[in-house]
GROMACS .gro file of C-alpha atoms in nm:
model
  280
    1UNK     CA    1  -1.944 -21.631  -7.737
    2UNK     CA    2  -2.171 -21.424  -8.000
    3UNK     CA    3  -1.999 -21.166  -8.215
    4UNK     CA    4  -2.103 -20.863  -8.001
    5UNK     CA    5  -1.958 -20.961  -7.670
    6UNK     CA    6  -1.666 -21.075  -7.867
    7UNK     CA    7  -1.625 -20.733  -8.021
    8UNK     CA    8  -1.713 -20.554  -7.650
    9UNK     CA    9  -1.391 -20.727  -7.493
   10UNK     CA   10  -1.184 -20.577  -7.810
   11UNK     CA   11  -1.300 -20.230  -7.749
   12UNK     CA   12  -1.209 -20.279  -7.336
   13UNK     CA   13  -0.891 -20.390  -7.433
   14UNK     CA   14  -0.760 -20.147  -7.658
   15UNK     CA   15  -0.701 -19.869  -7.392
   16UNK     CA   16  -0.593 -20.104  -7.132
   17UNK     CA   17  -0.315 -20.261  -7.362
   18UNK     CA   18  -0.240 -19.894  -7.458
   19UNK     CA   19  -0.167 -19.810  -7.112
   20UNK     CA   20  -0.016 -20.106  -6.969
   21UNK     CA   21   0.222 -20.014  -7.282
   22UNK     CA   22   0.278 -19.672  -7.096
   23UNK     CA   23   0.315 -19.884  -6.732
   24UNK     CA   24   0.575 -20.117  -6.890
   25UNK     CA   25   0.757 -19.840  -7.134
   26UNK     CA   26   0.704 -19.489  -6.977
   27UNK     CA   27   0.937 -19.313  -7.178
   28UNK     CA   28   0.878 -19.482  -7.520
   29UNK     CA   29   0.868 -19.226  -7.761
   30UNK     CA   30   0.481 -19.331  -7.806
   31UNK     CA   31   0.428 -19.162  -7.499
   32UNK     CA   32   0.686 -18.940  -7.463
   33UNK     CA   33   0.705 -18.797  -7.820
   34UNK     CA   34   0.426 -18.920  -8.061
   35UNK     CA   35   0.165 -18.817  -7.825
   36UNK     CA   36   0.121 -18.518  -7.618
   37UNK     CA   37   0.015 -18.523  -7.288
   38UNK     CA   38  -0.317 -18.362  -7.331
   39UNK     CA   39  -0.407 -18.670  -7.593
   40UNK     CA   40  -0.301 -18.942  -7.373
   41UNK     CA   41  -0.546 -18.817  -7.119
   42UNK     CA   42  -0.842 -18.814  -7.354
   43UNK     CA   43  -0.764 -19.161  -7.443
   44UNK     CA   44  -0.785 -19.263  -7.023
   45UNK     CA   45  -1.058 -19.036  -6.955
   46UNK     CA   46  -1.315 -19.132  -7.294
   47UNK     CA   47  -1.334 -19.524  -7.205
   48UNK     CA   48  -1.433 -19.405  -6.806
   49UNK     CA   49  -1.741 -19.212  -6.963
   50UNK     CA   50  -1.829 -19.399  -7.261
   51UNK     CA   51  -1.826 -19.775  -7.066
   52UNK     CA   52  -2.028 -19.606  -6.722
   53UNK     CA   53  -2.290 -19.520  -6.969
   54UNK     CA   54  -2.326 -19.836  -7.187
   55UNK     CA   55  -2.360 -19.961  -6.877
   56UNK     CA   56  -2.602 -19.776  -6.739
   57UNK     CA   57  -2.833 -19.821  -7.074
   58UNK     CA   58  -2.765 -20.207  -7.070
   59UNK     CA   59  -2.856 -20.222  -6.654
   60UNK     CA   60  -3.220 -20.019  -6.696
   61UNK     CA   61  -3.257 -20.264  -7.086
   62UNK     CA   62  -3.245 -20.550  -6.849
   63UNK     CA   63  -3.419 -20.388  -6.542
   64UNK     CA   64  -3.717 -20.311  -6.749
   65UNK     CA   65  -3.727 -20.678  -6.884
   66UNK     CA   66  -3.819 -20.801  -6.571
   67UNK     CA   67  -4.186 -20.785  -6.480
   68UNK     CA   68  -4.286 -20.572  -6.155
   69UNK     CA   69  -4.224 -20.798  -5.834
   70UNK     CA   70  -3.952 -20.976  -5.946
   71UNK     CA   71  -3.658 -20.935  -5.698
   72UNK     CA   72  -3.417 -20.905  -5.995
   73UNK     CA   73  -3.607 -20.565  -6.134
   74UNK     CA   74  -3.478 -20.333  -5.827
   75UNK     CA   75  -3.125 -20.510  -5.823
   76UNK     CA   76  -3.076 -20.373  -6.159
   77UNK     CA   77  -3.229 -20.052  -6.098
   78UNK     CA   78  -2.987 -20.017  -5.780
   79UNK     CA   79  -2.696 -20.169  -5.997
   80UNK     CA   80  -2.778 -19.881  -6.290
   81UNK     CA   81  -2.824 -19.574  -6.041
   82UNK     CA   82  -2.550 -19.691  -5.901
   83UNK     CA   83  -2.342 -19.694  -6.258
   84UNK     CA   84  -2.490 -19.369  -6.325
   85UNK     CA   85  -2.350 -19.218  -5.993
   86UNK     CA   86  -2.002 -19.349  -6.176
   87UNK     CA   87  -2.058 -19.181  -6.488
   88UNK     CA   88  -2.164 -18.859  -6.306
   89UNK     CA   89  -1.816 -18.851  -6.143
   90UNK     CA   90  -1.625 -18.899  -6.454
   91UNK     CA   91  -1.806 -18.620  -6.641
   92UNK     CA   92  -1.761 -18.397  -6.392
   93UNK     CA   93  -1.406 -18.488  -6.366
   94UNK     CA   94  -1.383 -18.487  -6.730
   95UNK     CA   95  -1.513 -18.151  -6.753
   96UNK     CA   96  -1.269 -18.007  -6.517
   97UNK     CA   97  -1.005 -18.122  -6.751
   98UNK     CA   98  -1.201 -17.987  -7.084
   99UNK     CA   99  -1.208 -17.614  -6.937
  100UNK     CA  100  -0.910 -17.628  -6.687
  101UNK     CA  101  -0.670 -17.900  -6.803
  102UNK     CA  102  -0.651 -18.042  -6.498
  103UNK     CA  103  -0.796 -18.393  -6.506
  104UNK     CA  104  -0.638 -18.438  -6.114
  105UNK     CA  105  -0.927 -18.245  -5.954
  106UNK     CA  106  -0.976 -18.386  -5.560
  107UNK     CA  107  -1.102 -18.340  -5.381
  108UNK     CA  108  -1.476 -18.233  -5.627
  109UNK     CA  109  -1.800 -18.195  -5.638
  110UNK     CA  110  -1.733 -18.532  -5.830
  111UNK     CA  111  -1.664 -18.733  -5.528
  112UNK     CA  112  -1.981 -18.699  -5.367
  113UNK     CA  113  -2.125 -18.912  -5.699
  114UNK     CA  114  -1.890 -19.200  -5.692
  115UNK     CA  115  -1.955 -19.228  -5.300
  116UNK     CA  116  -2.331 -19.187  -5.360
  117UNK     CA  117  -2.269 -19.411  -5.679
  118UNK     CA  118  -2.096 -19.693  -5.459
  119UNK     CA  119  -2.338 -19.722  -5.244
  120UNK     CA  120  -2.574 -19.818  -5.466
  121UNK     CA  121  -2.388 -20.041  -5.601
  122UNK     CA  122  -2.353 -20.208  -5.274
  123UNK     CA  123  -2.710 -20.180  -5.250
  124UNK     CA  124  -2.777 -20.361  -5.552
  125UNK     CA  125  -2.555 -20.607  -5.476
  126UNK     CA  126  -2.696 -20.739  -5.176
  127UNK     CA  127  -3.071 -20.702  -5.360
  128UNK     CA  128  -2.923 -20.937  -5.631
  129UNK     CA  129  -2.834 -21.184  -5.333
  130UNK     CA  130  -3.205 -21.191  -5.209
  131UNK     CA  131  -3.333 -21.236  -5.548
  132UNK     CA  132  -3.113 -21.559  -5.545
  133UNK     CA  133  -3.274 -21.642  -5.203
  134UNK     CA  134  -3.643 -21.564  -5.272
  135UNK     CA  135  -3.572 -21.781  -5.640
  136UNK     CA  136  -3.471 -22.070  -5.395
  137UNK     CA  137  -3.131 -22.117  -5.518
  138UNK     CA  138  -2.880 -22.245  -5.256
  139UNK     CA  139  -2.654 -21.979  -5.051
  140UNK     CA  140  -2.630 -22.169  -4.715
  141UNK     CA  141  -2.744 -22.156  -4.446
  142UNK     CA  142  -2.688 -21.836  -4.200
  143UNK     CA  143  -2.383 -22.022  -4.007
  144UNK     CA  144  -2.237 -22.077  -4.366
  145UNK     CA  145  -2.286 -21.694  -4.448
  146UNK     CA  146  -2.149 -21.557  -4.121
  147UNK     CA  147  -1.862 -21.769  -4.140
  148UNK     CA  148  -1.789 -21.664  -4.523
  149UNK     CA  149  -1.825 -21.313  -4.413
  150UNK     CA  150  -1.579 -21.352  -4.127
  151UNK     CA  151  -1.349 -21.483  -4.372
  152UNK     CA  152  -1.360 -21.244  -4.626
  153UNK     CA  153  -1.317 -20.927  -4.380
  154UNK     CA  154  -1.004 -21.129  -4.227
  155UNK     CA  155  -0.884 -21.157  -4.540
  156UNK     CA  156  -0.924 -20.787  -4.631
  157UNK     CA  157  -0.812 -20.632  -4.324
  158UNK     CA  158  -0.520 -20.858  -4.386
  159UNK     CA  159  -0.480 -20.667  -4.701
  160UNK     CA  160  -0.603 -20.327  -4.675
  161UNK     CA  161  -0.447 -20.222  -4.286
  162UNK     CA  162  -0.049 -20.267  -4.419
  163UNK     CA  163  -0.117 -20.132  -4.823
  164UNK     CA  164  -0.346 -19.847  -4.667
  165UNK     CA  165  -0.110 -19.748  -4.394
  166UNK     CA  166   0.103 -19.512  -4.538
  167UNK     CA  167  -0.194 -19.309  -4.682
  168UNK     CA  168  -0.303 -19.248  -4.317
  169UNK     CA  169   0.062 -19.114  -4.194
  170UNK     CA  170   0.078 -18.961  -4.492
  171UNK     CA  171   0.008 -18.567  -4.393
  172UNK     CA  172  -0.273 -18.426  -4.611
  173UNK     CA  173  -0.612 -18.228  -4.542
  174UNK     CA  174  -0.887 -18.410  -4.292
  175UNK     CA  175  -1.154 -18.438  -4.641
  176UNK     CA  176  -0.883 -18.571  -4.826
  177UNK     CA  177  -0.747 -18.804  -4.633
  178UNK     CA  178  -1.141 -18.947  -4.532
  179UNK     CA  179  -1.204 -18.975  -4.904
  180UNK     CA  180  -0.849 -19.177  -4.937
  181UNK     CA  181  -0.989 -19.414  -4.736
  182UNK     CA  182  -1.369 -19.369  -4.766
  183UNK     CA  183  -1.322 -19.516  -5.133
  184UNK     CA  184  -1.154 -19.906  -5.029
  185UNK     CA  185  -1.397 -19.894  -4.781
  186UNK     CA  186  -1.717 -19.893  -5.006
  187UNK     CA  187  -1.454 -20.112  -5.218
  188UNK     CA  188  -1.510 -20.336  -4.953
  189UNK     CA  189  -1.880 -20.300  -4.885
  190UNK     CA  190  -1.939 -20.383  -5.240
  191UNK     CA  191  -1.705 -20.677  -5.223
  192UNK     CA  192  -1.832 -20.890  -4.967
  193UNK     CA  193  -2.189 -20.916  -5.154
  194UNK     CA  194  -2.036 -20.953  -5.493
  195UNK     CA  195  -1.827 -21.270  -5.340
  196UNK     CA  196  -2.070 -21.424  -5.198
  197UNK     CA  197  -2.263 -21.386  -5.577
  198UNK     CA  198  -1.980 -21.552  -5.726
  199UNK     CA  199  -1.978 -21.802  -5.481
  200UNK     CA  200  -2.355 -21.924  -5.580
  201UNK     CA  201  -2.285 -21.834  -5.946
  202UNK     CA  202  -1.995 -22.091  -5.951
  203UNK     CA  203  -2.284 -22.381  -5.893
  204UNK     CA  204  -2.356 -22.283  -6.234
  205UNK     CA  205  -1.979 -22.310  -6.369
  206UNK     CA  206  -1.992 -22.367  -6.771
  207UNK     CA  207  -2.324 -22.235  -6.793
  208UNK     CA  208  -2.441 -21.873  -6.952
  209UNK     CA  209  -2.555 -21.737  -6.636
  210UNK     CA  210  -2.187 -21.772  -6.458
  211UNK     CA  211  -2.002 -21.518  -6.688
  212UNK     CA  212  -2.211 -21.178  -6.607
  213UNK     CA  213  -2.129 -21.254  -6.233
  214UNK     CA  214  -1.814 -21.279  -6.299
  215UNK     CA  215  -1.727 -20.966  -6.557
  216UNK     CA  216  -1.954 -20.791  -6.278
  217UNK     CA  217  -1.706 -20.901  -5.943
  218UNK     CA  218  -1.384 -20.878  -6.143
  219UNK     CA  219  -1.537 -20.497  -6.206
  220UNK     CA  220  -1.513 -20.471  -5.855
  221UNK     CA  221  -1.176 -20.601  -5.767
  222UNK     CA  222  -1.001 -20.405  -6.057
  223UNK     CA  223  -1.193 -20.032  -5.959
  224UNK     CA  224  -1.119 -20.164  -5.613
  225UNK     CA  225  -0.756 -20.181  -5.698
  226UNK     CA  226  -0.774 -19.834  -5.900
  227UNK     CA  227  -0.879 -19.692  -5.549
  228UNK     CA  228  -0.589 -19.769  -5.382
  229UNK     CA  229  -0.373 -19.653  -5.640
  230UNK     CA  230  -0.535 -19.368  -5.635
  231UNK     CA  231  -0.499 -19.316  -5.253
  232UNK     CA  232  -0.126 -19.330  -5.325
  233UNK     CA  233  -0.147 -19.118  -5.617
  234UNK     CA  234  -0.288 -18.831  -5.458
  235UNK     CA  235  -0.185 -18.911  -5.067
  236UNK     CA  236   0.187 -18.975  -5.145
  237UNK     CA  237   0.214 -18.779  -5.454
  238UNK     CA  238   0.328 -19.108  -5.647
  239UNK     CA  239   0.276 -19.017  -5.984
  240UNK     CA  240   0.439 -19.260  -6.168
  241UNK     CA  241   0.089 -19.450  -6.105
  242UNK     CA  242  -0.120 -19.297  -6.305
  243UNK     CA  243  -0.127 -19.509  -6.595
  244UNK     CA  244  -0.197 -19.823  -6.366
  245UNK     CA  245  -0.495 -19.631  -6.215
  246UNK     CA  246  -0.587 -19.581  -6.554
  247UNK     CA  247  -0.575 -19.952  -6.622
  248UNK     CA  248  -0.779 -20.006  -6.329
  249UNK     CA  249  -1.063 -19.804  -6.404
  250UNK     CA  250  -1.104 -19.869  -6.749
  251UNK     CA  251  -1.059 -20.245  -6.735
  252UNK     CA  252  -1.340 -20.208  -6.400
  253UNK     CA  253  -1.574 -20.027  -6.582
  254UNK     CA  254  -1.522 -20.262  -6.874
  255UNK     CA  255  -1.564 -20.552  -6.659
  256UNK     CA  256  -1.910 -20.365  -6.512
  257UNK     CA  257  -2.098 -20.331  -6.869
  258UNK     CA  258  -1.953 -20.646  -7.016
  259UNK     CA  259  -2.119 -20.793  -6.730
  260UNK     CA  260  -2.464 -20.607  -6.818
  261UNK     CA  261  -2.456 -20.678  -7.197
  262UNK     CA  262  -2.414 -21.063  -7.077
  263UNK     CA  263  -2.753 -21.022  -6.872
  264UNK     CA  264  -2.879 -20.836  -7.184
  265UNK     CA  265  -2.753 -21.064  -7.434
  266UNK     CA  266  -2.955 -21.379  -7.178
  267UNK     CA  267  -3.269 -21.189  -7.154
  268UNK     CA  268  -3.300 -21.097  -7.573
  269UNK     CA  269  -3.202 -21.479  -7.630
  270UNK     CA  270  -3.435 -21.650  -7.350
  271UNK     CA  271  -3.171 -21.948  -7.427
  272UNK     CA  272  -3.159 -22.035  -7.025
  273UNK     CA  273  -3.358 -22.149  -6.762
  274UNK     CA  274  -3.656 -21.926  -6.692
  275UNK     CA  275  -3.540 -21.963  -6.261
  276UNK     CA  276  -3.211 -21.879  -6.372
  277UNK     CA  277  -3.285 -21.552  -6.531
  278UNK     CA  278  -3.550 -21.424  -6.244
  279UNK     CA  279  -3.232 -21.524  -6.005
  280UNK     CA  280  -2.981 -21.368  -6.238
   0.00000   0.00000   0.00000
């Protein structure tokens, strides 16, 4: 692993330790007494701007490297617009907190960006799956594809209907109660795409391609998880999860730009397989 993405998983986990500290030890004096409670929500709320945008300039870096007509260039674009949709939200939410102090703003103008935001990244998700079509690589045939699909919704449902439930008994306005479960529902349209990805990548196992699939589908799973805490956190008024949601975030965002410098750090080396890199 070169020296940069070495140092990029550092800087992700630095706020996520600090904050699984809180998780673990909510009333150490760290948190409790060293720190006020206005500082302790900079430190969540910088990473969820700062790693959105890195992203962002990494995604259009490697969009742009492509030439025109390749069926990676508009997957990245997608991906990017997407990330930028993400980094829209947390501004805005961010500036609520600069001028208000409240960093709990929702529903917000910011919503309508990370919904806009997440559907681009589903987008570009299943663009990056017909760029590993039209590059010939295997992803079985349609009976293989349904039946992964089926699969993976079973398995969801399985999941979201009992975690979920409460948040729709839960009373609470009709727009905040859709957004409560608007947002594991693009979780899940993002998902399904991004499994079957890792389900091609893992042909490559061992190789450089494999790893930027994967940083970009554990994204997914972790702001997928920060979702849900955050359904709870605002539908049932559980505050005591607001440092996991942090966690969430930040280690999902992390996950999403690690997995763009990866492509970036590919394209600048040309050390793989020309196919490979029009597919990745």
């Amino acid at each position: 692993m070169k020296r940069s993405l070495l140092s990029f998983w550092i800087v992700v986990t630095v706020p996520v330790a600090f904050f699984l500290g809180q998780a673990l030890f909510p009333e150490a004096a760290l948190y409790t007494r060293s720190l006020p409670k206005v500082a302790i929500d900079w430190i969540g709320a910088v990473p969820k701007i700062v790693f959105p945008a890195l992203t962002v300039l990494w995604g259009f870096e490697v969009a742009r490297s492509f030439e025109p007509g390749n069926p990676a260039r508009p997957a990245w674009l997608l991906w990017s617009f997407g990330l930028l949709g993400f980094f829209s939200g947390q501004v805005t939410l961010t500036s609520y907190f600069a001028f208000t102090g409240n960093g709990s703003v929702f529903p917000s103008i910011a919503d309508l960006f990370f919904v806009l935001g997440s559907l681009a990244v589903a987008a570009a998700l299943f663009a990056f799956l017909l760029a590993y079509r039209k590059a010939g690589f295997p992803t079985g045939s349609v009976r293989e594809r349904w039946l992964f699909g089926l699969a993976a919704t079973a398995l969801a449902a399985a999941i979201f209907v009992p975690v979920l439930r409460p948040v729709v008994e839960a009373p609470a306005p009709p727009l905040e109660k859709l957004l409560n479960l608007a947002y594991p529902a693009l979780d899940f349209l993002m998902l399904l795409p991004a499994l079957g990805l890792l389900r091609v990548s893992l042909r490559f196992w061992g190789g450089r391609v494999w790893p930027s699939w994967f940083a970009l589908v554990t994204g997914i799973l972790f702001t997928c998880a920060g979702d849900i805490l955050f359904a709870y956190f605002s539908g049932l008024g559980q505050t005591q999860l607001e440092a996991l949601i942090d966690i969430a975030y930040i280690a999902g965002y992390g996950c999403f730009a690690a997995g763009a410098l990866y492509q970036r750090e590919l394209l600048l080396g040309r050390s793989v397989e020309p196919a490979l890199l029009a597919s990745a």
